[in-house]
Amino acid sequence: MSRADRSDRKPSSPTAGAAGRVDVPNAVRGASTGFSILVIGGLLAPFAAMVSAPAGAIWLAGVAVTAFAVAARRSALAGNPFVHGAVAALISYLLVLPLILPFEAGRNVTQILLTAATALVVGPLSAWYAARRA
């Protein structure tokens, strides 16, 4: 399929208002997939931490980056892939927050803000890359 054929495609779900730049159904699907990766990766983190504490931290950081990138990958046809990727990645993180907030280590405000910032960087970059490949 040529690049001209792809440019004629419209987002799969037109929306109005502030969400008009986001393909909401695909953002929710992406966020759900990112959430699943975050949960499974978080459950496997203690095994990585048994190897060493730095391995556990590296594992969690890698899981977060992977989850945010996967959450944003469905953005190729969104009206604004950059915004779509940010929304999908951030929602995947917001979905997992209620699972970690009951634990004292999960209430580290700096870590929460840094992870949200990671979602807001990795999501748009992954979405941009997916849009370029489409």
Coordinates of N, CA and C in Angstrom, one line a residue:
M1 N 0.9 -1.2 0.0 CA 0.0 0.0 0.0 C 0.9 1.2 0.0
S2 N 0.6 2.2 -0.9 CA 1.5 3.4 -1.0 C 1.2 4.3 0.1
R3 N 2.1 5.3 0.3 CA 1.9 6.3 1.4 C 0.7 7.1 1.1
A4 N 0.4 7.4 -0.2 CA -0.8 8.2 -0.5 C -2.1 7.5 -0.1
D5 N -2.1 6.2 -0.3 CA -3.3 5.4 0.2 C -3.5 5.5 1.7
R6 N -2.4 5.4 2.4 CA -2.5 5.5 3.9 C -2.9 6.9 4.4
S7 N -2.6 7.9 3.7 CA -2.9 9.3 4.1 C -4.4 9.5 3.9
D8 N -5.1 8.8 3.1 CA -6.5 8.9 2.9 C -7.3 8.3 4.0
R9 N -6.7 7.4 4.8 CA -7.5 6.8 5.9 C -7.8 7.8 7.0
K10 N -8.9 7.5 7.6 CA -9.4 8.4 8.7 C -9.3 7.6 10.0
P11 N -9.2 8.2 11.1 CA -9.2 7.5 12.4 C -10.4 6.6 12.4
S12 N -10.2 5.4 13.1 CA -11.3 4.5 13.2 C -12.5 5.0 14.0
S13 N -12.3 6.0 14.8 CA -13.4 6.4 15.7 C -13.3 7.9 15.8
P14 N -14.1 8.7 14.9 CA -14.1 10.1 15.1 C -14.8 10.5 16.4
T15 N -14.2 11.5 17.0 CA -14.7 12.0 18.3 C -14.8 13.5 18.2
A16 N -15.5 14.1 19.1 CA -15.6 15.6 19.1 C -15.0 16.2 20.4
G17 N -14.8 17.5 20.3 CA -14.3 18.2 21.5 C -12.9 17.9 21.8
A18 N -12.6 17.9 23.1 CA -11.2 17.8 23.6 C -10.6 16.4 23.2
A19 N -11.4 15.4 23.1 CA -10.9 14.1 22.8 C -10.8 13.9 21.3
G20 N -11.1 14.9 20.5 CA -11.1 14.8 19.0 C -9.8 14.3 18.4
R21 N -8.7 14.5 19.1 CA -7.4 14.1 18.6 C -7.0 12.7 19.0
V22 N -7.8 12.1 19.8 CA -7.5 10.8 20.3 C -8.5 9.8 19.8
D23 N -8.0 8.7 19.3 CA -8.9 7.5 18.9 C -9.2 6.8 20.1
V24 N -10.3 7.1 20.8 CA -10.6 6.7 22.1 C -10.7 5.1 22.2
P25 N -11.4 4.4 21.3 CA -11.4 3.0 21.5 C -10.0 2.3 21.4
N26 N -9.2 2.8 20.5 CA -7.8 2.3 20.4 C -6.9 2.7 21.6
A27 N -7.2 3.9 22.1 CA -6.4 4.4 23.3 C -6.8 3.5 24.5
V28 N -8.0 3.1 24.6 CA -8.5 2.3 25.7 C -7.9 0.9 25.5
R29 N -7.9 0.3 24.3 CA -7.3 -1.0 24.1 C -5.8 -1.0 24.4
G30 N -5.2 0.1 23.9 CA -3.7 0.2 24.2 C -3.4 0.3 25.7
A31 N -4.2 1.1 26.4 CA -4.1 1.3 27.8 C -4.3 0.0 28.5
S32 N -5.3 -0.8 28.1 CA -5.5 -2.1 28.7 C -4.4 -3.1 28.5
T33 N -3.8 -3.1 27.3 CA -2.6 -3.9 27.1 C -1.4 -3.4 27.9
G34 N -1.2 -2.1 28.0 CA -0.1 -1.6 28.8 C -0.3 -1.9 30.3
F35 N -1.6 -1.8 30.8 CA -1.9 -2.2 32.1 C -1.6 -3.6 32.4
S36 N -1.9 -4.5 31.5 CA -1.6 -6.0 31.7 C -0.1 -6.2 31.8
I37 N 0.6 -5.5 30.9 CA 2.1 -5.7 31.0 C 2.6 -5.2 32.3
L38 N 2.1 -4.0 32.8 CA 2.6 -3.5 34.0 C 2.3 -4.4 35.2
V39 N 1.1 -5.0 35.2 CA 0.7 -6.0 36.3 C 1.6 -7.2 36.3
I40 N 1.7 -7.8 35.1 CA 2.5 -9.1 35.0 C 3.9 -8.8 35.3
G41 N 4.5 -7.7 34.7 CA 5.9 -7.4 35.0 C 6.1 -7.0 36.5
G42 N 5.1 -6.4 37.1 CA 5.2 -6.1 38.5 C 5.2 -7.3 39.4
L43 N 4.4 -8.3 39.0 CA 4.3 -9.6 39.7 C 5.6 -10.4 39.6
L44 N 6.3 -10.2 38.5 CA 7.5 -10.9 38.2 C 8.8 -10.2 38.8
A45 N 8.6 -9.0 39.2 CA 9.7 -8.1 39.8 C 10.4 -8.8 41.0
P46 N 9.7 -9.4 41.9 CA 10.4 -10.0 43.1 C 11.4 -11.1 42.6
F47 N 11.1 -11.8 41.6 CA 12.1 -12.8 41.1 C 13.3 -12.1 40.5
A48 N 13.2 -11.0 39.9 CA 14.3 -10.3 39.4 C 15.1 -9.7 40.6
A49 N 14.4 -9.2 41.6 CA 15.0 -8.7 42.8 C 15.8 -9.7 43.6
M50 N 15.4 -11.0 43.5 CA 16.1 -12.1 44.2 C 17.5 -12.2 43.6
V51 N 17.7 -11.9 42.3 CA 19.0 -11.9 41.7 C 19.8 -10.8 42.3
S52 N 19.3 -9.6 42.3 CA 20.0 -8.5 42.9 C 19.0 -7.3 43.0
A53 N 19.2 -6.4 43.9 CA 18.3 -5.2 44.0 C 18.4 -4.4 42.7
P54 N 19.5 -4.1 42.2 CA 19.6 -3.4 40.9 C 18.9 -4.1 39.8
A55 N 18.9 -5.4 39.7 CA 18.2 -6.1 38.7 C 16.7 -5.9 38.8
G56 N 16.2 -5.9 40.0 CA 14.8 -5.7 40.2 C 14.4 -4.3 39.8
A57 N 15.2 -3.3 40.0 CA 14.9 -1.9 39.6 C 15.0 -1.8 38.1
I58 N 16.0 -2.4 37.5 CA 16.1 -2.4 36.0 C 14.9 -3.1 35.4
W59 N 14.5 -4.2 36.0 CA 13.4 -4.9 35.5 C 12.1 -4.1 35.5
L60 N 11.9 -3.4 36.6 CA 10.7 -2.6 36.7 C 10.7 -1.4 35.7
A61 N 11.9 -0.8 35.5 CA 12.0 0.3 34.6 C 11.8 -0.2 33.1
G62 N 12.3 -1.4 32.8 CA 12.1 -1.9 31.5 C 10.7 -2.3 31.2
V63 N 10.0 -2.8 32.3 CA 8.6 -3.2 32.1 C 7.8 -1.9 31.9
A64 N 8.1 -0.9 32.6 CA 7.3 0.4 32.4 C 7.5 0.9 31.0
V65 N 8.7 1.0 30.5 CA 9.0 1.5 29.2 C 8.3 0.6 28.1
T66 N 8.4 -0.7 28.3 CA 7.7 -1.6 27.3 C 6.2 -1.4 27.4
A67 N 5.7 -1.3 28.5 CA 4.2 -1.2 28.7 C 3.7 0.1 28.0
F68 N 4.4 1.2 28.2 CA 4.0 2.5 27.6 C 4.2 2.5 26.1
A69 N 5.2 1.8 25.6 CA 5.4 1.7 24.2 C 4.4 0.9 23.5
V70 N 4.0 -0.2 24.2 CA 3.0 -1.1 23.6 C 1.6 -0.4 23.7
A71 N 1.4 0.3 24.8 CA 0.1 1.0 24.9 C -0.1 2.0 23.8
A72 N 0.9 2.6 23.3 CA 0.8 3.7 22.3 C 0.9 3.2 20.9
R73 N 1.2 1.9 20.7 CA 1.4 1.4 19.3 C 0.2 1.4 18.4
R74 N -1.0 1.5 18.9 CA -2.2 1.5 18.1 C -2.5 2.9 17.6
S75 N -1.6 3.8 17.5 CA -1.8 5.2 17.3 C -1.6 5.6 15.8
A76 N -1.3 4.7 15.0 CA -0.9 5.1 13.6 C -2.0 5.9 12.9
L77 N -3.3 5.6 13.1 CA -4.4 6.2 12.4 C -5.1 7.3 13.3
A78 N -4.6 7.6 14.4 CA -5.2 8.6 15.3 C -5.0 10.0 14.7
G79 N -5.9 10.9 15.0 CA -5.9 12.2 14.5 C -4.6 12.9 14.8
N80 N -4.1 12.8 16.0 CA -2.8 13.3 16.4 C -2.1 12.2 17.2
P81 N -1.3 11.4 16.6 CA -0.6 10.2 17.2 C 0.2 10.6 18.5
F82 N 0.7 11.8 18.5 CA 1.5 12.2 19.7 C 0.6 12.3 20.9
V83 N -0.5 12.9 20.8 CA -1.5 13.1 21.9 C -2.0 11.7 22.3
H84 N -2.4 10.9 21.2 CA -3.0 9.6 21.4 C -2.0 8.7 22.2
G85 N -0.8 8.7 21.8 CA 0.2 7.9 22.5 C 0.4 8.3 24.0
A86 N 0.4 9.6 24.3 CA 0.5 10.1 25.6 C -0.7 9.7 26.5
V87 N -1.9 9.8 25.9 CA -3.1 9.4 26.6 C -3.1 8.0 26.9
A88 N -2.8 7.1 25.9 CA -2.8 5.7 26.1 C -1.8 5.2 27.2
A89 N -0.6 5.8 27.1 CA 0.4 5.4 28.0 C 0.1 5.9 29.5
L90 N -0.4 7.1 29.6 CA -0.7 7.6 30.9 C -1.9 6.9 31.5
I91 N -2.9 6.5 30.7 CA -4.0 5.8 31.2 C -3.6 4.4 31.7
S92 N -2.7 3.8 31.0 CA -2.2 2.4 31.5 C -1.6 2.6 32.8
Y93 N -0.8 3.6 33.1 CA -0.2 3.8 34.4 C -1.3 4.2 35.5
L94 N -2.2 5.0 35.1 CA -3.3 5.4 36.1 C -4.1 4.2 36.5
L95 N -4.3 3.2 35.6 CA -5.0 2.0 35.9 C -4.3 1.2 36.9
V96 N -3.0 1.2 36.9 CA -2.2 0.3 37.8 C -2.0 1.0 39.2
L97 N -2.1 2.3 39.3 CA -1.9 3.0 40.5 C -2.7 2.5 41.7
P98 N -4.0 2.3 41.5 CA -4.7 1.7 42.7 C -4.2 0.4 43.2
L99 N -3.5 -0.3 42.4 CA -2.9 -1.6 42.9 C -1.7 -1.4 43.7
I100 N -0.9 -0.3 43.5 CA 0.3 -0.1 44.2 C 0.2 0.9 45.3
L101 N -0.8 1.7 45.3 CA -0.9 2.7 46.4 C -1.1 2.2 47.8
P102 N -1.8 1.0 48.0 CA -1.9 0.5 49.3 C -0.6 0.1 50.0
F103 N 0.5 -0.1 49.2 CA 1.8 -0.4 49.8 C 2.6 0.8 50.0
E104 N 3.4 0.8 51.1 CA 4.1 2.0 51.4 C 5.1 2.4 50.3
A105 N 5.8 1.4 49.8 CA 6.8 1.7 48.7 C 6.1 2.3 47.5
G106 N 4.8 2.0 47.3 CA 4.0 2.5 46.1 C 3.6 3.9 46.3
R107 N 3.7 4.5 47.5 CA 3.3 5.9 47.7 C 4.4 6.9 47.6
N108 N 5.5 6.5 47.0 CA 6.6 7.4 46.8 C 6.2 8.4 45.7
V109 N 6.0 9.6 46.1 CA 5.5 10.7 45.1 C 6.5 10.9 44.0
T110 N 7.8 10.9 44.3 CA 8.8 11.1 43.3 C 8.7 10.0 42.3
Q111 N 8.6 8.8 42.7 CA 8.5 7.7 41.8 C 7.3 7.7 40.9
I112 N 6.2 8.1 41.5 CA 4.9 8.2 40.8 C 5.0 9.3 39.7
L113 N 5.6 10.4 40.1 CA 5.7 11.5 39.1 C 6.7 11.2 38.0
L114 N 7.8 10.5 38.3 CA 8.8 10.1 37.3 C 8.2 9.0 36.4
T115 N 7.5 8.1 36.9 CA 6.8 7.1 36.1 C 5.8 7.7 35.1
A116 N 5.0 8.7 35.6 CA 4.1 9.4 34.8 C 4.8 10.2 33.7
A117 N 5.9 10.8 34.1 CA 6.7 11.5 33.1 C 7.3 10.6 32.0
T118 N 7.7 9.4 32.4 CA 8.1 8.4 31.5 C 7.0 8.0 30.5
A119 N 5.8 7.9 31.0 CA 4.7 7.6 30.2 C 4.4 8.7 29.2
L120 N 4.6 9.9 29.6 CA 4.4 11.1 28.8 C 5.5 11.3 27.8
V121 N 6.6 10.6 27.9 CA 7.7 10.7 26.9 C 7.7 9.5 26.0
V122 N 7.6 8.3 26.6 CA 7.7 7.1 25.8 C 6.4 6.9 24.9
G123 N 5.2 7.2 25.5 CA 4.0 7.1 24.7 C 4.0 7.9 23.4
P124 N 4.2 9.2 23.5 CA 4.2 10.0 22.3 C 5.3 9.6 21.3
L125 N 6.5 9.2 21.8 CA 7.6 8.8 20.9 C 7.2 7.5 20.2
S126 N 6.6 6.6 20.9 CA 6.2 5.3 20.3 C 5.1 5.5 19.3
A127 N 4.2 6.4 19.6 CA 3.1 6.7 18.7 C 3.6 7.4 17.4
W128 N 4.5 8.3 17.6 CA 5.1 8.9 16.4 C 5.8 7.9 15.5
Y129 N 6.5 6.9 16.1 CA 7.2 5.9 15.4 C 6.2 5.0 14.7
A130 N 5.1 4.6 15.4 CA 4.1 3.8 14.8 C 3.4 4.5 13.6
A131 N 3.2 5.8 13.8 CA 2.5 6.6 12.7 C 3.4 6.6 11.5
R132 N 4.7 6.8 11.7 CA 5.7 6.8 10.5 C 5.7 5.5 9.8
R133 N 5.6 4.4 10.5 CA 5.7 3.1 9.9 C 4.4 2.7 9.2
A134 N 3.3 3.3 9.6 CA 2.0 3.0 9.0 C 1.9 3.5 7.5

